[in-house]
C-alpha positions as a printed Julia matrix, in Angstrom:
184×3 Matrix{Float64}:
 -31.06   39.69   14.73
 -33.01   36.34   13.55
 -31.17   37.12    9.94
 -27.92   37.59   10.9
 -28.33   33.94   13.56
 -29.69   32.43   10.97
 -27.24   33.58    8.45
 -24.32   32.1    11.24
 -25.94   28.74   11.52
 -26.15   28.74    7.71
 -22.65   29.49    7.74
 -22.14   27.02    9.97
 -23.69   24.14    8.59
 -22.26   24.91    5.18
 -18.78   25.17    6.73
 -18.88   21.97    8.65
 -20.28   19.9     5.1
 -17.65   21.42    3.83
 -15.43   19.89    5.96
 -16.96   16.71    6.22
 -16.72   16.47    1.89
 -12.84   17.45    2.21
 -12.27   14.85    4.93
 -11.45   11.16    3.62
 -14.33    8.79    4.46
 -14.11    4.94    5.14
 -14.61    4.52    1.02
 -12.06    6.47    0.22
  -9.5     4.76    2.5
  -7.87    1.12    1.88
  -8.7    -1.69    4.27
  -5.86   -4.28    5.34
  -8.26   -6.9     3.71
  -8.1    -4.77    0.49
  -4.45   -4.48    0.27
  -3.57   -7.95    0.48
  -5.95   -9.06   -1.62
  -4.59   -6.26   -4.36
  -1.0    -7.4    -3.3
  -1.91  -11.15   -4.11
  -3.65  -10.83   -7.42
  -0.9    -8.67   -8.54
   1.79  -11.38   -7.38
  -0.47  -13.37   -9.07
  -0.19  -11.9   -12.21
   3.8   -11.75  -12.41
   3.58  -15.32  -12.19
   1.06  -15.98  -15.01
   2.63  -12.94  -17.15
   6.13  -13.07  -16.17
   8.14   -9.5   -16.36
   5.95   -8.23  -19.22
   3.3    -7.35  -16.66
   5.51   -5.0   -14.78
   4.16   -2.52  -17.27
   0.84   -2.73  -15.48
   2.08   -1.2   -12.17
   3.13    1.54  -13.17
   0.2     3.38  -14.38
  -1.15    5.74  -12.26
  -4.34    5.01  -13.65
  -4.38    1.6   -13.9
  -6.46   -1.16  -11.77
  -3.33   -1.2    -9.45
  -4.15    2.38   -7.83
  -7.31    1.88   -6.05
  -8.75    4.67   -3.07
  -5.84    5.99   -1.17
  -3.05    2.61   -2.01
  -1.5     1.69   -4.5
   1.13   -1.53   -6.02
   4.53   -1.34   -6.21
   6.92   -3.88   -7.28
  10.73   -4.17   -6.28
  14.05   -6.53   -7.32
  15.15   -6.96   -3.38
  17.98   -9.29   -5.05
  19.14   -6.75   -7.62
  18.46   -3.62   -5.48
  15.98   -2.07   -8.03
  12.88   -0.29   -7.95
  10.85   -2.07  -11.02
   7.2    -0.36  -10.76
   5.73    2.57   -8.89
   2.88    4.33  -10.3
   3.38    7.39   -8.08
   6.72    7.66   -8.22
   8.31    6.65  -11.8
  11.48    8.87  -10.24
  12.21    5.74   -8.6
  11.25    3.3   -11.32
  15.05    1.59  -12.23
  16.43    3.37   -9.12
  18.27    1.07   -6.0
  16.13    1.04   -3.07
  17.7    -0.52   -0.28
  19.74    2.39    0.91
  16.28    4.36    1.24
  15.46    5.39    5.05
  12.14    7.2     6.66
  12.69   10.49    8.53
  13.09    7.69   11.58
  16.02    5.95    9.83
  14.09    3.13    9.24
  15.56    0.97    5.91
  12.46    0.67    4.73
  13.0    -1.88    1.69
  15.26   -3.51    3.09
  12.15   -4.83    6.33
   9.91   -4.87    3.32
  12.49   -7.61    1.23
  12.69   -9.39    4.97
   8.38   -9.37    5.51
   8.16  -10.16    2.17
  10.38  -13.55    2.08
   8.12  -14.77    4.93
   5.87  -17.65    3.98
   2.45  -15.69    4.23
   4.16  -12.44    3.49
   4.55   -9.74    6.08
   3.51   -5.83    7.41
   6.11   -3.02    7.65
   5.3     0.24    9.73
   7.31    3.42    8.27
   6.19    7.06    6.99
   6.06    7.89    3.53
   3.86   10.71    1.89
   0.52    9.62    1.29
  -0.75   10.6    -2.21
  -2.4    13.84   -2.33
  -1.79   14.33    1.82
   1.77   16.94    1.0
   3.36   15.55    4.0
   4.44   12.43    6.02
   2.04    9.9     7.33
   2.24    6.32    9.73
   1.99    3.73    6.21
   1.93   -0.07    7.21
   2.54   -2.17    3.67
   2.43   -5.52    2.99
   5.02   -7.2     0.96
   4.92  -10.99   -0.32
   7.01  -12.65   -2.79
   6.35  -13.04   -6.55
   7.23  -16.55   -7.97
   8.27  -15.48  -11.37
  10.67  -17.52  -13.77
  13.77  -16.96  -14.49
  13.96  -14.39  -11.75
  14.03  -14.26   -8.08
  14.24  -11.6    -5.15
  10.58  -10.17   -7.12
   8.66   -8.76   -4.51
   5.23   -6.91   -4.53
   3.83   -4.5    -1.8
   0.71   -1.78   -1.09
   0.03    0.09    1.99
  -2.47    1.53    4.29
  -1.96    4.9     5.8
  -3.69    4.02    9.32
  -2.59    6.03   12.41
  -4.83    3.59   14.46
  -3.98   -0.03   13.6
  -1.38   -1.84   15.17
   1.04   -4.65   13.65
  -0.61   -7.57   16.23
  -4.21   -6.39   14.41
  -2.51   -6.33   11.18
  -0.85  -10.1    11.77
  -4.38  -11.74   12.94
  -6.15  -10.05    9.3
  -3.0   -11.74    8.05
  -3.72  -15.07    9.77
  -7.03  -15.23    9.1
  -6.69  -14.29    5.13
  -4.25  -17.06    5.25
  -6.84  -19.74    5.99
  -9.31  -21.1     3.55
 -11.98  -21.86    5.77
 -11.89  -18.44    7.6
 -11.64  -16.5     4.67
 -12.42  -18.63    1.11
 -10.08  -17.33   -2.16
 -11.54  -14.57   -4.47
């Protein structure tokens, strides 16, 4: 009898480690302040490198995929997919027409956040990588200033079933003001 209960909480300690391990923890998950920081250096490098850094973003393992986020980069003027390093299907592809389950046009609220002043948050589902099914993904988009072209837009998401768009907008506000939060 002592075997077999210790045998169960054996069993039972293995199973829940095992659980734990399979379960994504806090570093394997992308913070808000992570993804706009990724989302501004990469905006920042279109504008230093012009189109020959598109390249970049679409390697799947390239400095642009980081935890469970990655960059993409879109033509909101031209209607054109230009980097994705998860889905190169899409790579060349227009992307305005595309919809969530909800019906949501999701590039076309990304090209509208985006052409804010500070950028902007979108809420839609998309497949998280790895996940096999739909999941709550808030990105941010901002604008690229590159020459000779315009409508360049850059975006990463978080897939947070928790945070809401008002918490998103004050991380937003805050990264958006040297004194609160000095540049990398």
């Amino acid at each position: 009898m002592k075997f077999a209960t210790t045998i169960g909480l054996m069993g039972m300690l293995l199973a829940c480690g095992v659980a734990r391990a399979a379960a994504p923890t806090e570093a394997d998950v992308a913070s808000a302040e992570e993804t706009v920081n990724k989302v501004r250096a990469a905006a920042r490098l279109l504008h230093e490198k012009g189109s020959s850094a598109y390249a970049d973003f679409n390697q799947k393992d390239g400095k642009w995929v980081w935890k469970d986020s990655y960059v993409f980069v879109f033509d909101c003027r031209k209607d054109r997919m230009i980097a994705h390093p998860m889905r190169p299907d899409l790579v060349g592809k227009p992307i305005l027409q595309i919809t969530d389950n909800a019906g949501k046009y999701i590039f076309k609220e990304l090209c509208k956040a985006g052409s804010e002043p500070r950028g902007g948050w979108v809420e839609y589902s998309w497949s998280k990588p790895g996940a096999g099914r739909l999941s709550r993904k808030i990105s941010y988009a901002t604008t690229a200033d590159i020459s000779f072209a315009t409508g360049i837009q850059v975006s990463a998401g978080i897939y947070d079933e928790g945070i809401t768009l008002p918490e998103l907008a004050k991380v937003l506000e805050k990264m958006s003001d040297p004194a609160k939060y000095p540049a990398l």
